[in-house]
XYZ file of C-alpha atoms in Angstrom:
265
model
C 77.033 154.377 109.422
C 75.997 151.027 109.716
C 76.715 148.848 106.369
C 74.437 145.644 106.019
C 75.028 142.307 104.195
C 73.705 139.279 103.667
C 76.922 137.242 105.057
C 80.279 138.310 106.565
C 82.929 135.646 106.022
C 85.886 135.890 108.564
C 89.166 134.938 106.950
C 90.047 134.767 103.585
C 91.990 131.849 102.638
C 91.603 128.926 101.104
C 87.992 128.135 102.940
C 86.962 132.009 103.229
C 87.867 132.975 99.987
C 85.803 129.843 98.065
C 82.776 130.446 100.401
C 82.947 134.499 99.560
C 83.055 133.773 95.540
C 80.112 131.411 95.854
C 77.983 133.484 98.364
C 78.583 136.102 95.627
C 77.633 133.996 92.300
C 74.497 133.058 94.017
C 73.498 136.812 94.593
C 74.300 136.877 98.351
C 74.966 140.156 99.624
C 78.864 139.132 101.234
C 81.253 140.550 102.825
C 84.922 138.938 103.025
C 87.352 139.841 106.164
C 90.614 139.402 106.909
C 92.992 140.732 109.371
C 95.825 140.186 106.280
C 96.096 140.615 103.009
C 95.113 137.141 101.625
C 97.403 134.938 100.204
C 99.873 135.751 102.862
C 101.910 133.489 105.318
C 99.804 133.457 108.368
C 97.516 130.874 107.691
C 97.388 127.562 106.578
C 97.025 128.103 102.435
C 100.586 129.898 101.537
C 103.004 127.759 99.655
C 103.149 126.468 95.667
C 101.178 123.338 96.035
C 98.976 121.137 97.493
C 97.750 117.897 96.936
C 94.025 117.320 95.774
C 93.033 113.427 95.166
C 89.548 111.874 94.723
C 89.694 108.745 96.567
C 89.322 110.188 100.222
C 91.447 107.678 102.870
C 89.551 109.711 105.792
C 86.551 108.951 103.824
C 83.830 108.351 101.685
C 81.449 111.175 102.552
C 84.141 113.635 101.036
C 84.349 112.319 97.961
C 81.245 114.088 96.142
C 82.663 117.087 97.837
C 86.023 116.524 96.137
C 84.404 115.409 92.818
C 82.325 118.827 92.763
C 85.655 120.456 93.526
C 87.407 119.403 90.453
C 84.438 120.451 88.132
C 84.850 123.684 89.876
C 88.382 124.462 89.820
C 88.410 124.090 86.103
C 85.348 126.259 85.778
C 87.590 128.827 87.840
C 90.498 128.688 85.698
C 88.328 129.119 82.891
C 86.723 132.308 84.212
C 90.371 133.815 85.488
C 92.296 132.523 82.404
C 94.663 131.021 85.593
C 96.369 127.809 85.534
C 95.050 126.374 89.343
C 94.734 122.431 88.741
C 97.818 120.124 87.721
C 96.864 116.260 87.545
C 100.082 114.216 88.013
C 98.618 111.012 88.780
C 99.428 109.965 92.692
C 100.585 106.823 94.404
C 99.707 105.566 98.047
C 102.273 102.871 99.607
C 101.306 101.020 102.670
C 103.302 98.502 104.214
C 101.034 95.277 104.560
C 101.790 94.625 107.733
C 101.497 98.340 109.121
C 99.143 98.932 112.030
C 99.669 102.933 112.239
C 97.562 105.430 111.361
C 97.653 107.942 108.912
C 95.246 110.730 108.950
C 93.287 109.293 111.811
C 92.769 106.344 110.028
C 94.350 102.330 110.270
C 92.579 101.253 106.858
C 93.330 104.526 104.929
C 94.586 102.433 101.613
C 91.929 100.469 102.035
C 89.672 102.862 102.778
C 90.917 104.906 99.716
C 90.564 101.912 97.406
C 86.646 101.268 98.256
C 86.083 105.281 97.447
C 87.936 104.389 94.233
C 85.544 101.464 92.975
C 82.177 103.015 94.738
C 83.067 106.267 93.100
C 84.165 104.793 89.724
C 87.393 106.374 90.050
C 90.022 105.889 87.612
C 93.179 103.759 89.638
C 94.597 100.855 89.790
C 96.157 98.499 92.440
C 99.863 97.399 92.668
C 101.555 94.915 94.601
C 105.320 94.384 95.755
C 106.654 93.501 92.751
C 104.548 95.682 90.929
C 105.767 98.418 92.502
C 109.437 97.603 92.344
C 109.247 96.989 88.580
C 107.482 100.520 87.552
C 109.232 102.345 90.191
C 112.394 100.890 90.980
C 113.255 104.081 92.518
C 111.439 103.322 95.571
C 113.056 100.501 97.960
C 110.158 98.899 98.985
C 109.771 95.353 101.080
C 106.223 94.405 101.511
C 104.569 97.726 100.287
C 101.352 97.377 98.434
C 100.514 101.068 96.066
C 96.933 102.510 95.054
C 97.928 104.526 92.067
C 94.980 107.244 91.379
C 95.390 108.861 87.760
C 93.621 112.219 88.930
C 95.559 112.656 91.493
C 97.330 116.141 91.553
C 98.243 119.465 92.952
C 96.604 122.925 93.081
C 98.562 126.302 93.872
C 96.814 127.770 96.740
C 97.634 131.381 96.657
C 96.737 131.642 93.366
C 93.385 129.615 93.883
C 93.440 132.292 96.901
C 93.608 135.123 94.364
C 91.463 133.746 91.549
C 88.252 133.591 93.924
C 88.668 136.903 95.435
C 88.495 138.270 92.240
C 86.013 136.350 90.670
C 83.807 137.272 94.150
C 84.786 140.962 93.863
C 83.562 140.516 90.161
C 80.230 139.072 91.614
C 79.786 142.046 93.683
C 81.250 140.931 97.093
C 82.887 143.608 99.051
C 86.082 142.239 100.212
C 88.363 144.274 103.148
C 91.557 143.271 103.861
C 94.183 144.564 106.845
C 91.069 145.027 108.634
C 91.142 143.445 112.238
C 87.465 142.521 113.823
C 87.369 144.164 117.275
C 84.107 142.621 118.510
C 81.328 140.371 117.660
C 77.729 141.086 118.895
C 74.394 139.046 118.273
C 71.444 141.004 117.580
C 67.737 140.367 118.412
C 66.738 139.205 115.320
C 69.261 136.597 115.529
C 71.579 138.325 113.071
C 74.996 140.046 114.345
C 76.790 143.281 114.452
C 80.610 143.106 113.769
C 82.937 145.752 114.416
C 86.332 146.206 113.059
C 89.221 148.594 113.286
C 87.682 150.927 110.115
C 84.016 150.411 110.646
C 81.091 148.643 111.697
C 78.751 145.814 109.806
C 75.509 143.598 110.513
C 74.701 140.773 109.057
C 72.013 138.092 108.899
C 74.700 135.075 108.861
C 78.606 134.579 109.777
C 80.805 132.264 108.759
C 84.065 131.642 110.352
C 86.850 129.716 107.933
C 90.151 130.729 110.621
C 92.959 129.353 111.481
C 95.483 131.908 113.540
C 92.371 133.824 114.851
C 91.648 131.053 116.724
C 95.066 131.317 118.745
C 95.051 134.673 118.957
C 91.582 136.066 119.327
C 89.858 132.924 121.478
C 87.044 135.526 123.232
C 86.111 136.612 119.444
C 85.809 133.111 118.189
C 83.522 132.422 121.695
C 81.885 135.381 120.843
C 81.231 134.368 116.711
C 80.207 130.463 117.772
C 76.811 131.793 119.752
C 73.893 130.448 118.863
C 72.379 133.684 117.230
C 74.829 132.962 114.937
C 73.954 130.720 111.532
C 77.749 129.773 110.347
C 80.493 127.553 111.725
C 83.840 126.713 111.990
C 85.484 125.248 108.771
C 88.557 123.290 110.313
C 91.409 122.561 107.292
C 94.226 119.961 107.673
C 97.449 120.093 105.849
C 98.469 117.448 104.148
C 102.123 118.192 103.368
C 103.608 115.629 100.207
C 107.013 115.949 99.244
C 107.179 116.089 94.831
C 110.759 115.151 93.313
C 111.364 118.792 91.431
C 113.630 116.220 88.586
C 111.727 112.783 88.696
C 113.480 110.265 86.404
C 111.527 109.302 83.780
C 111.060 105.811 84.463
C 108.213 104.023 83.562
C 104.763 106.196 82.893
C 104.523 109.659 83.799
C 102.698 108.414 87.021
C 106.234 108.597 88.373
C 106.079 111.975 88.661
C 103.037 112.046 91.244
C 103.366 113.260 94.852
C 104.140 110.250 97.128
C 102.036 109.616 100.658
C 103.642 106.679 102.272
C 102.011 105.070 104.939
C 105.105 103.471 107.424
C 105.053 100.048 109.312
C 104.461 100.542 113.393
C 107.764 99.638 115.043
């Protein structure tokens, strides 16, 4: 037998697992898959932390997407009872005479700091000495720092866990250990998906994967026709590295997770 949904999401992590919960609270018929059993290690959203900061280097048209995030993330926590969102405060230091790039970008501070005063967000702007007098910590040279006070860091495989519930609670049907064996478009533009248990159609298909892509490259080909209404949802790690003792010098903005931006050589 043939079960029917509104949606099948492929992968459940970070991206699959959000866009199952909110098919769900919008009364979306869903259905989340995933060849694991989300949080696990063989994506990109394991580990205790990562970074989450409003002022978007890469730029501006994420911002309202990160804005909305925060307003949802504490709605999330409030519905799970789950502690997802720590705000730490974060600081940026670029080099002023740097010329590299840093997440595809050569103007990323600056790019960060007009998100910061088009968005009205909460930082402020430090030079040199600046820098070396509230964190004298860092041996910096010629370094300029955009210090944002929201910055902070969520725990993934909890956030993982907290939206797979919450969608379950919603009435999404969520399978896990479940590999998809094929991918077929149907006349009515919808598709039929079959796995290793059973067999599914669905009007739309969303594909939020990371190792599938490596490993099943004819499935993705298959998934990306254009019978098919979804799309690829591409993540980048951004990896920070958080002091687990930070001296307590100067404001508690010394604790933040540093990105440092280093001079071309």
């Amino acid at each position: 037998m043939v079960s029917k949904f509104d949606t099948i999401v492929f992968g459940l992590g970070a991206m699959g697992s959000a866009a199952v919960y909110q098919l769900a609270k919008r009364g979306n018929k869903a259905l989340g898959l995933d060849q694991f059993s989300p949080p696990h290690e063989s994506g990109s959203s394991h580990g205790e932390s990562r970074i989450i900061r409003q002022a978007i280097g890469e730029g501006e048209e994420y911002v309202p997407l990160v804005l909305r995030s925060y307003e949802l993330w504490r709605e999330i926590e409030k519905a799970t009872g789950t502690e997802l969102l720590t705000i730490t405060g974060g600081l940026t230091l670029e080099s002023q005479n740097s010329e590299g790039v840093m997440h595809g970008r050569r103007d990323f501070l600056d790019q960060a700091i007009r998100c910061a005063e088009k968005f009205d967000i909460r930082h402020e702007i430090l030079e040199t000495a600046d820098i070396k007098k509230r964190y004298p910590q860092f041996a910096v040279t010629d370094e300029r720092a955009y210090f944002e006070y929201e910055t902070g860091f969520l725990r993934p495989e909890l956030c993982i866990e907290a939206q797979l519930h919450l969608a379950r609670k919603h009435g999404a049907v969520v399978q896990t250990d479940e590999t998809v064996v094929s991918v077929e478009s149907r006349g009515d533009s919808g598709v039929t998906v079959k796995t290793s248990r059973s067999t599914y159609c669905a009007e739309n298909a969303d594909l939020t994967l990371r190792l599938w892509r490596v490993l099943q490259p004819r499935l993705v080909a298959e998934v990306c026709a254009p019978a098919v209404t979804g799309g690829i949802l591409a993540r980048r790690t951004l990896r920070t590295r958080q002091d687990r003792r930070p001296r307590p010098v100067g404001p508690p903005a010394c604790r933040c997770p540093v990105s440092r931006k280093p001079a071309r050589t």
